[in-house]
């Protein structure tokens, strides 16, 4: 069986985790601190806050912004449910918008149409690792008429003075937008290090800031760290100092800190990340080269004049097929020993969101993309021979099902 996306765990990873275990620092400690510093260097940013997930990162961002009941947050309908659930948790209304046919990313024109006086933020998703169109999104939120509509409800919102642009960068560490890595475009970004991601810590995530025009980033880091530990004003480091037992609680915070066991994996992953990216890039190229001669293959866009993917998901589409045919092809591929996937079931098709009244008919591009999407395996240890096997298995499955 060729799996879809197994993590790259080897002796180096095991040695790093063992070292953390032996050190006695198994929760947030020196390795988390070091991982944050090294991530900041890699991303070319000043401060990074590591957490236990990208979801937690988004939650902390919305919490800091003071999002709540009566507010609206715009988000693409084509994403993983985490991007939308976090809005629901705040009591605000998720305003789903359709995406662009060419790259699965949020459609800036749909965003413009969806803005109301209640809009406080946009969560753009760098889907599959291909960055959203931040220049266009900032063009919209900085437009004078749209700024005039903006009604800040908190001091933070007043300081920013416009709709905040948040990146759900769960997929996109190492992707590029113009000359920068992702993390430097949106006001704040949240990365994921979940087990299936390009760079994993088993579970994990990180937030980076891009709001130095209004806020001091090291103060923000300290605020987010506090929010990630129940709002407690002392972390484990300060509490182990002699006499350091007394603490206070400044807010009803969350509990979503990263542990040193996670950071121990992350440090090894980051050290070899360029290598990981190159292998992933080669796999993408091999797939595209092998599939471009098939008239039914819609090859994903993962490079443009100013954007380059992190090669997270190879989101292939099969021209002209419907959901039933797509599912038959997937079954056939599975029977022949290859695991593929579908990214994603659009949010309006999920029971919880259907019950809230969202309808897939309002998101025609999402449905068009979803019904014929098949994501192919991509991971460091996938060999060229296995890539060839995936292609052959896919081609046979498509031919068999289309000629039934
Ligand atoms: C688009 C997107 N956003 C957010 C998340 C949440 O990431 P995490 O599992 O680290 O919370 C995921 C996870 O798969 C995702 O795919």
mmCIF file of C-alpha atoms and ligand atoms in Angstrom:
data_model
loop_
_atom_site.group_PDB
_atom_site.id
_atom_site.type_symbol
_atom_site.label_atom_id
_atom_site.label_comp_id
_atom_site.label_asym_id
_atom_site.label_seq_id
_atom_site.Cartn_x
_atom_site.Cartn_y
_atom_site.Cartn_z
ATOM 1 C CA UNK A 1 0.000 0.000 0.000
ATOM 2 C CA UNK A 2 1.302 3.486 -0.812
ATOM 3 C CA UNK A 3 0.023 5.645 2.053
ATOM 4 C CA UNK A 4 -1.197 9.208 1.549
ATOM 5 C CA UNK A 5 0.976 11.241 3.879
ATOM 6 C CA UNK A 6 2.962 9.400 6.558
ATOM 7 C CA UNK A 7 5.252 11.497 8.786
ATOM 8 C CA UNK A 8 9.033 11.358 8.317
ATOM 9 C CA UNK A 9 10.136 9.781 11.591
ATOM 10 C CA UNK A 10 13.671 8.458 11.729
ATOM 11 C CA UNK A 11 16.544 7.968 14.190
ATOM 12 C CA UNK A 12 17.197 11.720 14.305
ATOM 13 C CA UNK A 13 13.622 12.441 15.336
ATOM 14 C CA UNK A 14 13.682 9.677 17.920
ATOM 15 C CA UNK A 15 17.021 10.875 19.344
ATOM 16 C CA UNK A 16 15.715 14.434 19.641
ATOM 17 C CA UNK A 17 12.541 13.375 21.461
ATOM 18 C CA UNK A 18 14.543 11.031 23.698
ATOM 19 C CA UNK A 19 16.852 13.895 24.610
ATOM 20 C CA UNK A 20 13.841 16.003 25.586
ATOM 21 C CA UNK A 21 12.393 13.150 27.652
ATOM 22 C CA UNK A 22 15.687 12.632 29.460
ATOM 23 C CA UNK A 23 16.100 16.346 30.125
ATOM 24 C CA UNK A 24 13.006 16.448 32.309
ATOM 25 C CA UNK A 25 11.533 19.307 30.252
ATOM 26 C CA UNK A 26 8.605 17.540 28.668
ATOM 27 C CA UNK A 27 6.145 20.432 28.611
ATOM 28 C CA UNK A 28 6.910 23.974 27.373
ATOM 29 C CA UNK A 29 10.604 24.615 28.004
ATOM 30 C CA UNK A 30 13.939 25.310 26.300
ATOM 31 C CA UNK A 31 13.232 23.312 23.143
ATOM 32 C CA UNK A 32 10.003 25.202 22.479
ATOM 33 C CA UNK A 33 11.886 28.460 22.967
ATOM 34 C CA UNK A 34 14.624 27.352 20.570
ATOM 35 C CA UNK A 35 12.109 26.135 18.001
ATOM 36 C CA UNK A 36 10.369 29.525 18.134
ATOM 37 C CA UNK A 37 13.668 31.316 17.550
ATOM 38 C CA UNK A 38 14.637 29.057 14.671
ATOM 39 C CA UNK A 39 11.213 29.354 13.056
ATOM 40 C CA UNK A 40 11.465 33.149 13.282
ATOM 41 C CA UNK A 41 14.853 33.011 11.531
ATOM 42 C CA UNK A 42 13.522 30.682 8.848
ATOM 43 C CA UNK A 43 10.408 32.760 8.175
ATOM 44 C CA UNK A 44 12.312 36.059 8.310
ATOM 45 C CA UNK A 45 10.049 37.395 11.031
ATOM 46 C CA UNK A 46 10.770 38.699 14.514
ATOM 47 C CA UNK A 47 8.485 36.751 16.854
ATOM 48 C CA UNK A 48 6.854 33.326 16.698
ATOM 49 C CA UNK A 49 4.474 31.842 19.255
ATOM 50 C CA UNK A 50 4.350 28.064 19.195
ATOM 51 C CA UNK A 51 1.094 26.387 20.195
ATOM 52 C CA UNK A 52 -0.478 22.950 20.126
ATOM 53 C CA UNK A 53 -2.273 23.546 16.798
ATOM 54 C CA UNK A 54 -3.048 25.977 14.018
ATOM 55 C CA UNK A 55 -6.635 25.933 15.258
ATOM 56 C CA UNK A 56 -5.448 27.294 18.607
ATOM 57 C CA UNK A 57 -3.496 29.967 16.740
ATOM 58 C CA UNK A 58 -6.629 31.120 14.930
ATOM 59 C CA UNK A 59 -8.574 31.052 18.202
ATOM 60 C CA UNK A 60 -5.983 33.232 19.935
ATOM 61 C CA UNK A 61 -5.962 35.698 17.039
ATOM 62 C CA UNK A 62 -9.767 36.047 17.049
ATOM 63 C CA UNK A 63 -9.721 36.307 20.857
ATOM 64 C CA UNK A 64 -7.087 39.079 20.742
ATOM 65 C CA UNK A 65 -9.086 40.937 18.104
ATOM 66 C CA UNK A 66 -12.138 40.713 20.369
ATOM 67 C CA UNK A 67 -14.377 38.947 17.854
ATOM 68 C CA UNK A 68 -17.765 37.980 19.264
ATOM 69 C CA UNK A 69 -21.505 37.879 18.829
ATOM 70 C CA UNK A 70 -22.824 40.284 16.209
ATOM 71 C CA UNK A 71 -19.542 40.273 14.251
ATOM 72 C CA UNK A 72 -18.976 38.704 10.849
ATOM 73 C CA UNK A 73 -15.815 36.991 9.665
ATOM 74 C CA UNK A 74 -15.360 36.168 5.980
ATOM 75 C CA UNK A 75 -13.847 32.789 5.137
ATOM 76 C CA UNK A 76 -13.712 30.595 2.007
ATOM 77 C CA UNK A 77 -16.295 27.818 1.763
ATOM 78 C CA UNK A 78 -13.564 25.553 0.363
ATOM 79 C CA UNK A 79 -11.411 24.761 3.386
ATOM 80 C CA UNK A 80 -11.008 22.410 6.310
ATOM 81 C CA UNK A 81 -13.610 22.917 9.014
ATOM 82 C CA UNK A 82 -11.025 24.310 11.492
ATOM 83 C CA UNK A 83 -10.966 27.647 9.607
ATOM 84 C CA UNK A 84 -14.697 28.061 10.201
ATOM 85 C CA UNK A 85 -15.265 26.318 13.549
ATOM 86 C CA UNK A 86 -13.017 28.888 15.242
ATOM 87 C CA UNK A 87 -15.389 31.648 14.113
ATOM 88 C CA UNK A 88 -18.398 29.752 15.452
ATOM 89 C CA UNK A 89 -16.658 29.370 18.834
ATOM 90 C CA UNK A 90 -16.449 33.146 19.237
ATOM 91 C CA UNK A 91 -20.200 33.591 18.700
ATOM 92 C CA UNK A 92 -19.580 35.536 15.469
ATOM 93 C CA UNK A 93 -21.120 34.596 12.118
ATOM 94 C CA UNK A 94 -18.940 32.917 9.489
ATOM 95 C CA UNK A 95 -19.656 34.520 6.121
ATOM 96 C CA UNK A 96 -18.682 31.892 3.583
ATOM 97 C CA UNK A 97 -17.590 32.989 0.120
ATOM 98 C CA UNK A 98 -16.796 31.098 -3.042
ATOM 99 C CA UNK A 99 -13.292 30.434 -4.339
ATOM 100 C CA UNK A 100 -11.459 30.860 -7.624
ATOM 101 C CA UNK A 101 -11.615 28.090 -10.159
ATOM 102 C CA UNK A 102 -7.950 28.389 -11.112
ATOM 103 C CA UNK A 103 -6.378 27.772 -7.724
ATOM 104 C CA UNK A 104 -9.026 26.920 -5.053
ATOM 105 C CA UNK A 105 -8.233 30.175 -3.217
ATOM 106 C CA UNK A 106 -10.684 32.686 -1.764
ATOM 107 C CA UNK A 107 -12.110 34.933 -4.489
ATOM 108 C CA UNK A 108 -11.302 38.579 -3.606
ATOM 109 C CA UNK A 109 -14.304 39.813 -5.621
ATOM 110 C CA UNK A 110 -16.619 37.617 -3.555
ATOM 111 C CA UNK A 111 -14.958 38.992 -0.439
ATOM 112 C CA UNK A 112 -15.672 42.555 -1.574
ATOM 113 C CA UNK A 113 -19.333 41.704 -2.160
ATOM 114 C CA UNK A 114 -19.646 40.013 1.250
ATOM 115 C CA UNK A 115 -18.359 42.932 3.342
ATOM 116 C CA UNK A 116 -20.912 44.619 5.604
ATOM 117 C CA UNK A 117 -20.697 46.997 8.552
ATOM 118 C CA UNK A 118 -20.374 43.933 10.779
ATOM 119 C CA UNK A 119 -17.283 42.518 9.027
ATOM 120 C CA UNK A 120 -14.325 42.459 11.395
ATOM 121 C CA UNK A 121 -11.921 40.032 9.757
ATOM 122 C CA UNK A 122 -11.165 37.874 6.747
ATOM 123 C CA UNK A 123 -9.550 34.476 7.217
ATOM 124 C CA UNK A 124 -7.829 33.628 3.929
ATOM 125 C CA UNK A 125 -6.615 30.057 3.500
ATOM 126 C CA UNK A 126 -3.385 29.219 1.642
ATOM 127 C CA UNK A 127 -5.051 26.153 0.250
ATOM 128 C CA UNK A 128 -2.815 23.188 -0.450
ATOM 129 C CA UNK A 129 0.129 25.489 0.277
ATOM 130 C CA UNK A 130 -0.604 27.957 -2.550
ATOM 131 C CA UNK A 131 -0.879 31.428 -0.979
ATOM 132 C CA UNK A 132 -4.113 33.401 -1.155
ATOM 133 C CA UNK A 133 -4.053 36.738 -2.996
ATOM 134 C CA UNK A 134 -3.020 39.025 -0.173
ATOM 135 C CA UNK A 135 -2.326 42.103 -2.318
ATOM 136 C CA UNK A 136 -5.870 41.996 -3.633
ATOM 137 C CA UNK A 137 -7.314 41.388 -0.170
ATOM 138 C CA UNK A 138 -5.375 44.314 1.296
ATOM 139 C CA UNK A 139 -6.464 46.456 -1.659
ATOM 140 C CA UNK A 140 -10.043 45.760 -0.590
ATOM 141 C CA UNK A 141 -9.704 46.313 3.174
ATOM 142 C CA UNK A 142 -7.690 49.504 2.625
ATOM 143 C CA UNK A 143 -10.179 50.924 0.144
ATOM 144 C CA UNK A 144 -11.528 54.207 1.566
ATOM 145 C CA UNK A 145 -15.209 53.361 1.102
ATOM 146 C CA UNK A 146 -14.711 49.996 2.796
ATOM 147 C CA UNK A 147 -12.696 51.542 5.618
ATOM 148 C CA UNK A 148 -15.465 54.084 6.123
ATOM 149 C CA UNK A 149 -17.921 51.230 6.606
ATOM 150 C CA UNK A 150 -15.734 49.579 9.262
ATOM 151 C CA UNK A 151 -17.154 49.860 12.788
ATOM 152 C CA UNK A 152 -14.516 48.921 15.359
ATOM 153 C CA UNK A 153 -15.862 47.271 18.485
ATOM 154 C CA UNK A 154 -12.659 46.981 20.555
ATOM 155 C CA UNK A 155 -9.494 49.028 21.144
ATOM 156 C CA UNK A 156 -7.497 46.583 19.047
ATOM 157 C CA UNK A 157 -9.944 46.922 16.154
ATOM 158 C CA UNK A 158 -9.827 50.728 16.489
ATOM 159 C CA UNK A 159 -6.035 50.732 16.380
ATOM 160 C CA UNK A 160 -6.031 48.697 13.163
ATOM 161 C CA UNK A 161 -8.811 50.851 11.734
ATOM 162 C CA UNK A 162 -9.885 48.379 9.074
ATOM 163 C CA UNK A 163 -10.925 44.773 8.555
ATOM 164 C CA UNK A 164 -8.119 42.478 9.737
ATOM 165 C CA UNK A 165 -6.620 40.021 7.264
ATOM 166 C CA UNK A 166 -5.737 36.716 8.920
ATOM 167 C CA UNK A 167 -3.937 33.897 7.120
ATOM 168 C CA UNK A 168 -4.903 30.318 7.770
ATOM 169 C CA UNK A 169 -1.412 29.263 6.746
ATOM 170 C CA UNK A 170 -1.936 25.708 8.031
ATOM 171 C CA UNK A 171 -0.596 24.325 4.735
ATOM 172 C CA UNK A 172 1.844 26.938 3.604
ATOM 173 C CA UNK A 173 5.052 27.023 5.604
ATOM 174 C CA UNK A 174 7.843 27.582 3.100
ATOM 175 C CA UNK A 175 5.508 28.859 0.362
ATOM 176 C CA UNK A 176 6.487 32.157 -1.237
ATOM 177 C CA UNK A 177 4.601 35.303 -2.057
ATOM 178 C CA UNK A 178 6.729 37.698 -4.086
ATOM 179 C CA UNK A 179 10.103 37.468 -2.321
ATOM 180 C CA UNK A 180 8.865 36.494 1.132
ATOM 181 C CA UNK A 181 7.781 33.337 2.829
ATOM 182 C CA UNK A 182 4.159 33.182 3.900
ATOM 183 C CA UNK A 183 3.644 34.726 7.315
ATOM 184 C CA UNK A 184 4.743 38.164 6.136
ATOM 185 C CA UNK A 185 1.665 39.162 4.151
ATOM 186 C CA UNK A 186 -1.394 38.888 6.409
ATOM 187 C CA UNK A 187 -1.741 40.858 9.658
ATOM 188 C CA UNK A 188 -1.359 37.567 11.510
ATOM 189 C CA UNK A 189 -0.835 34.016 10.288
ATOM 190 C CA UNK A 190 -1.326 30.613 11.826
ATOM 191 C CA UNK A 191 0.742 27.613 10.674
ATOM 192 C CA UNK A 192 0.016 23.947 11.360
ATOM 193 C CA UNK A 193 2.485 21.216 12.301
ATOM 194 C CA UNK A 194 -0.125 18.464 12.451
ATOM 195 C CA UNK A 195 1.042 14.922 11.633
ATOM 196 C CA UNK A 196 0.129 15.127 7.927
ATOM 197 C CA UNK A 197 1.677 18.534 7.344
ATOM 198 C CA UNK A 198 4.951 19.248 5.501
ATOM 199 C CA UNK A 199 6.709 20.065 8.774
ATOM 200 C CA UNK A 200 5.289 18.190 11.724
ATOM 201 C CA UNK A 201 5.493 18.233 15.502
ATOM 202 C CA UNK A 202 2.796 15.479 15.771
ATOM 203 C CA UNK A 203 0.274 18.149 16.727
ATOM 204 C CA UNK A 204 1.340 21.766 16.753
ATOM 205 C CA UNK A 205 1.085 25.206 15.309
ATOM 206 C CA UNK A 206 2.589 28.671 15.365
ATOM 207 C CA UNK A 207 1.386 32.244 15.079
ATOM 208 C CA UNK A 208 3.383 35.065 13.509
ATOM 209 C CA UNK A 209 2.609 38.772 13.598
ATOM 210 C CA UNK A 210 2.756 41.482 10.978
ATOM 211 C CA UNK A 211 1.189 44.418 12.823
ATOM 212 C CA UNK A 212 4.264 46.317 14.031
ATOM 213 C CA UNK A 213 2.773 49.502 12.654
ATOM 214 C CA UNK A 214 0.359 49.454 15.631
ATOM 215 C CA UNK A 215 1.652 46.933 18.168
ATOM 216 C CA UNK A 216 4.953 45.869 19.673
ATOM 217 C CA UNK A 217 5.557 42.296 18.536
ATOM 218 C CA UNK A 218 7.444 41.145 21.625
ATOM 219 C CA UNK A 219 4.613 42.437 23.824
ATOM 220 C CA UNK A 220 2.172 40.638 21.562
ATOM 221 C CA UNK A 221 4.171 37.435 21.889
ATOM 222 C CA UNK A 222 4.018 37.699 25.649
ATOM 223 C CA UNK A 223 0.263 38.367 25.484
ATOM 224 C CA UNK A 224 -0.342 35.349 23.244
ATOM 225 C CA UNK A 225 1.831 33.149 25.474
ATOM 226 C CA UNK A 226 -0.228 34.239 28.471
ATOM 227 C CA UNK A 227 -3.470 33.577 26.583
ATOM 228 C CA UNK A 228 -2.164 30.103 25.690
ATOM 229 C CA UNK A 229 -1.626 29.266 29.393
ATOM 230 C CA UNK A 230 -4.931 30.124 31.058
ATOM 231 C CA UNK A 231 -4.074 33.818 31.183
ATOM 232 C CA UNK A 232 -1.507 33.019 33.860
ATOM 233 C CA UNK A 233 1.230 35.627 34.138
ATOM 234 C CA UNK A 234 4.050 33.103 34.755
ATOM 235 C CA UNK A 235 5.110 30.259 32.533
ATOM 236 C CA UNK A 236 6.758 27.029 33.697
ATOM 237 C CA UNK A 237 10.231 28.608 33.299
ATOM 238 C CA UNK A 238 9.550 31.417 35.764
ATOM 239 C CA UNK A 239 7.669 29.181 38.162
ATOM 240 C CA UNK A 240 10.607 26.817 38.709
ATOM 241 C CA UNK A 241 12.787 29.663 39.994
ATOM 242 C CA UNK A 242 13.171 29.727 43.804
ATOM 243 C CA UNK A 243 10.394 31.856 45.235
ATOM 244 C CA UNK A 244 8.707 31.939 41.860
ATOM 245 C CA UNK A 245 5.568 30.113 42.928
ATOM 246 C CA UNK A 246 3.204 33.081 43.131
ATOM 247 C CA UNK A 247 1.197 33.744 39.999
ATOM 248 C CA UNK A 248 -1.765 35.768 38.912
ATOM 249 C CA UNK A 249 -4.379 35.241 36.208
ATOM 250 C CA UNK A 250 -4.948 38.189 33.902
ATOM 251 C CA UNK A 251 -7.761 36.768 31.774
ATOM 252 C CA UNK A 252 -9.726 33.560 31.299
ATOM 253 C CA UNK A 253 -7.205 32.265 28.774
ATOM 254 C CA UNK A 254 -6.934 29.058 26.794
ATOM 255 C CA UNK A 255 -4.688 26.020 27.300
ATOM 256 C CA UNK A 256 -2.876 25.368 24.074
ATOM 257 C CA UNK A 257 0.867 25.638 24.662
ATOM 258 C CA UNK A 258 3.372 23.559 22.692
ATOM 259 C CA UNK A 259 5.373 20.947 24.623
ATOM 260 C CA UNK A 260 9.124 20.347 24.353
ATOM 261 C CA UNK A 261 8.420 16.847 23.066
ATOM 262 C CA UNK A 262 6.653 18.434 20.108
ATOM 263 C CA UNK A 263 9.359 21.056 19.658
ATOM 264 C CA UNK A 264 11.992 18.274 19.716
ATOM 265 C CA UNK A 265 10.384 16.825 16.571
ATOM 266 C CA UNK A 266 9.967 20.282 15.042
ATOM 267 C CA UNK A 267 13.646 21.196 15.466
ATOM 268 C CA UNK A 268 14.706 18.159 13.439
ATOM 269 C CA UNK A 269 12.000 18.800 10.833
ATOM 270 C CA UNK A 270 12.981 22.445 10.422
ATOM 271 C CA UNK A 271 16.673 21.685 10.063
ATOM 272 C CA UNK A 272 15.951 19.550 7.009
ATOM 273 C CA UNK A 273 12.969 21.463 5.707
ATOM 274 C CA UNK A 274 14.626 22.797 2.541
ATOM 275 C CA UNK A 275 15.435 19.212 1.662
ATOM 276 C CA UNK A 276 11.821 18.209 2.361
ATOM 277 C CA UNK A 277 10.509 21.020 0.161
ATOM 278 C CA UNK A 278 12.781 20.079 -2.725
ATOM 279 C CA UNK A 279 11.657 16.482 -2.642
ATOM 280 C CA UNK A 280 8.027 17.568 -2.543
ATOM 281 C CA UNK A 281 8.651 19.938 -5.446
ATOM 282 C CA UNK A 282 10.175 17.118 -7.500
ATOM 283 C CA UNK A 283 7.167 14.916 -6.802
ATOM 284 C CA UNK A 284 4.806 17.702 -7.924
ATOM 285 C CA UNK A 285 6.820 18.149 -11.117
ATOM 286 C CA UNK A 286 6.872 14.422 -11.793
ATOM 287 C CA UNK A 287 3.098 14.191 -11.392
ATOM 288 C CA UNK A 288 2.513 17.195 -13.629
ATOM 289 C CA UNK A 289 4.866 15.955 -16.320
ATOM 290 C CA UNK A 290 3.381 12.479 -16.279
ATOM 291 C CA UNK A 291 -0.243 13.637 -16.275
ATOM 292 C CA UNK A 292 -0.142 16.618 -18.620
ATOM 293 C CA UNK A 293 -0.531 14.436 -21.708
ATOM 294 C CA UNK A 294 -3.917 13.153 -20.500
ATOM 295 C CA UNK A 295 -6.778 15.189 -21.862
ATOM 296 C CA UNK A 296 -8.861 14.500 -18.722
ATOM 297 C CA UNK A 297 -6.265 15.800 -16.262
ATOM 298 C CA UNK A 298 -6.627 19.319 -14.871
ATOM 299 C CA UNK A 299 -3.153 19.959 -13.484
ATOM 300 C CA UNK A 300 -3.129 22.083 -10.309
ATOM 301 C CA UNK A 301 -1.620 25.572 -10.375
ATOM 302 C CA UNK A 302 1.161 25.739 -7.849
ATOM 303 C CA UNK A 303 3.477 28.367 -9.284
ATOM 304 C CA UNK A 304 2.622 31.773 -10.699
ATOM 305 C CA UNK A 305 4.532 34.967 -11.451
ATOM 306 C CA UNK A 306 4.663 35.924 -7.789
ATOM 307 C CA UNK A 307 3.489 32.894 -5.822
ATOM 308 C CA UNK A 308 5.018 29.503 -5.167
ATOM 309 C CA UNK A 309 3.383 26.720 -3.207
ATOM 310 C CA UNK A 310 4.837 24.854 -0.242
ATOM 311 C CA UNK A 311 3.974 21.712 -2.247
ATOM 312 C CA UNK A 312 1.590 20.538 0.453
ATOM 313 C CA UNK A 313 -1.324 19.083 -1.545
ATOM 314 C CA UNK A 314 -1.274 17.965 -5.158
ATOM 315 C CA UNK A 315 -4.911 18.794 -5.930
ATOM 316 C CA UNK A 316 -5.566 17.114 -9.255
ATOM 317 C CA UNK A 317 -8.945 17.373 -10.963
ATOM 318 C CA UNK A 318 -10.505 15.085 -13.541
ATOM 319 C CA UNK A 319 -12.278 16.986 -16.288
ATOM 320 C CA UNK A 320 -16.009 16.632 -16.632
ATOM 321 C CA UNK A 321 -16.717 13.997 -13.981
ATOM 322 C CA UNK A 322 -19.259 14.121 -11.168
ATOM 323 C CA UNK A 323 -19.007 13.049 -7.542
ATOM 324 C CA UNK A 324 -20.166 9.484 -8.183
ATOM 325 C CA UNK A 325 -17.567 8.926 -10.887
ATOM 326 C CA UNK A 326 -14.855 10.564 -8.762
ATOM 327 C CA UNK A 327 -15.709 8.248 -5.864
ATOM 328 C CA UNK A 328 -15.603 5.183 -8.149
ATOM 329 C CA UNK A 329 -12.148 6.218 -9.377
ATOM 330 C CA UNK A 330 -10.960 6.654 -5.789
ATOM 331 C CA UNK A 331 -12.291 3.195 -4.839
ATOM 332 C CA UNK A 332 -10.544 1.652 -7.807
ATOM 333 C CA UNK A 333 -7.249 3.387 -6.928
ATOM 334 C CA UNK A 334 -7.608 2.192 -3.319
ATOM 335 C CA UNK A 335 -8.236 -1.400 -4.400
ATOM 336 C CA UNK A 336 -4.973 -1.226 -6.287
ATOM 337 C CA UNK A 337 -2.941 -0.207 -3.264
ATOM 338 C CA UNK A 338 -2.719 3.575 -3.402
ATOM 339 C CA UNK A 339 -4.235 5.934 -0.836
ATOM 340 C CA UNK A 340 -5.565 9.184 -2.282
ATOM 341 C CA UNK A 341 -7.760 11.811 -0.674
ATOM 342 C CA UNK A 342 -10.231 14.598 -1.363
ATOM 343 C CA UNK A 343 -9.483 18.143 -0.176
ATOM 344 C CA UNK A 344 -12.019 19.297 0.892
ATOM 345 C CA UNK A 345 -15.699 18.613 1.341
ATOM 346 C CA UNK A 346 -16.953 22.216 1.091
ATOM 347 C CA UNK A 347 -18.178 23.604 4.409
ATOM 348 C CA UNK A 348 -21.830 24.022 3.271
ATOM 349 C CA UNK A 349 -21.989 20.258 2.625
ATOM 350 C CA UNK A 350 -21.175 19.344 6.246
ATOM 351 C CA UNK A 351 -24.135 18.527 8.500
ATOM 352 C CA UNK A 352 -23.419 21.138 11.168
ATOM 353 C CA UNK A 353 -23.164 23.947 8.624
ATOM 354 C CA UNK A 354 -26.126 22.667 6.593
ATOM 355 C CA UNK A 355 -28.136 22.880 9.805
ATOM 356 C CA UNK A 356 -27.039 26.492 10.199
ATOM 357 C CA UNK A 357 -28.597 27.196 6.813
ATOM 358 C CA UNK A 358 -25.591 27.260 4.465
ATOM 359 C CA UNK A 359 -26.349 25.782 1.017
ATOM 360 C CA UNK A 360 -23.817 24.421 -1.446
ATOM 361 C CA UNK A 361 -25.905 25.821 -4.313
ATOM 362 C CA UNK A 362 -24.692 29.267 -3.227
ATOM 363 C CA UNK A 363 -21.068 28.220 -3.862
ATOM 364 C CA UNK A 364 -21.037 26.851 -7.410
ATOM 365 C CA UNK A 365 -17.281 27.022 -7.922
ATOM 366 C CA UNK A 366 -16.638 25.125 -4.681
ATOM 367 C CA UNK A 367 -18.926 22.363 -5.816
ATOM 368 C CA UNK A 368 -17.448 22.296 -9.306
ATOM 369 C CA UNK A 369 -13.956 21.856 -7.827
ATOM 370 C CA UNK A 370 -14.965 19.384 -5.143
ATOM 371 C CA UNK A 371 -16.838 16.989 -7.412
ATOM 372 C CA UNK A 372 -13.799 16.083 -9.478
ATOM 373 C CA UNK A 373 -10.892 16.644 -7.070
ATOM 374 C CA UNK A 374 -8.439 13.892 -6.106
ATOM 375 C CA UNK A 375 -5.317 14.667 -4.032
ATOM 376 C CA UNK A 376 -2.337 12.441 -4.759
ATOM 377 C CA UNK A 377 0.229 11.271 -2.166
ATOM 378 C CA UNK A 378 3.169 13.618 -1.567
ATOM 379 C CA UNK A 379 5.815 13.023 1.098
ATOM 380 C CA UNK A 380 9.574 12.997 1.457
ATOM 381 C CA UNK A 381 9.996 9.229 1.416
ATOM 382 C CA UNK A 382 7.802 8.670 -1.644
ATOM 383 C CA UNK A 383 10.220 7.291 -4.246
ATOM 384 C CA UNK A 384 10.221 8.028 -7.978
ATOM 385 C CA UNK A 385 9.100 4.441 -8.588
ATOM 386 C CA UNK A 386 6.170 4.927 -6.232
ATOM 387 C CA UNK A 387 5.265 8.168 -8.002
ATOM 388 C CA UNK A 388 5.189 6.174 -11.214
ATOM 389 C CA UNK A 389 3.000 3.535 -9.540
ATOM 390 C CA UNK A 390 0.576 6.237 -8.364
ATOM 391 C CA UNK A 391 0.362 7.639 -11.896
ATOM 392 C CA UNK A 392 -0.168 4.232 -13.511
ATOM 393 C CA UNK A 393 -2.770 3.250 -10.926
ATOM 394 C CA UNK A 394 -4.602 6.550 -11.396
ATOM 395 C CA UNK A 395 -4.528 6.380 -15.194
ATOM 396 C CA UNK A 396 -5.816 2.788 -15.175
ATOM 397 C CA UNK A 397 -8.575 3.674 -12.720
ATOM 398 C CA UNK A 398 -9.693 6.683 -14.752
ATOM 399 C CA UNK A 399 -9.665 4.664 -17.984
ATOM 400 C CA UNK A 400 -11.573 1.766 -16.426
ATOM 401 C CA UNK A 401 -14.230 3.919 -14.818
ATOM 402 C CA UNK A 402 -14.679 6.288 -17.779
ATOM 403 C CA UNK A 403 -14.990 3.356 -20.188
ATOM 404 C CA UNK A 404 -17.448 1.395 -18.022
HETATM 405 C C1 LIG B 1 -6.901 24.587 6.050
HETATM 406 C C2 LIG B 1 -6.661 24.152 7.458
HETATM 407 N N1 LIG B 1 -6.783 25.041 8.442
HETATM 408 C C3 LIG B 1 -6.554 24.719 9.734
HETATM 409 C C4 LIG B 1 -6.212 23.448 10.094
HETATM 410 C C5 LIG B 1 -6.019 23.117 11.529
HETATM 411 O O1 LIG B 1 -4.723 22.726 11.824
HETATM 412 P P1 LIG B 1 -4.444 22.023 13.216
HETATM 413 O O2 LIG B 1 -4.791 20.577 13.060
HETATM 414 O O3 LIG B 1 -2.981 22.243 13.447
HETATM 415 O O4 LIG B 1 -5.270 22.704 14.221
HETATM 416 C C6 LIG B 1 -6.075 22.462 9.106
HETATM 417 C C7 LIG B 1 -5.713 21.091 9.479
HETATM 418 O O5 LIG B 1 -5.713 20.175 8.729
HETATM 419 C C8 LIG B 1 -6.301 22.829 7.754
HETATM 420 O O6 LIG B 1 -6.206 21.926 6.777
#
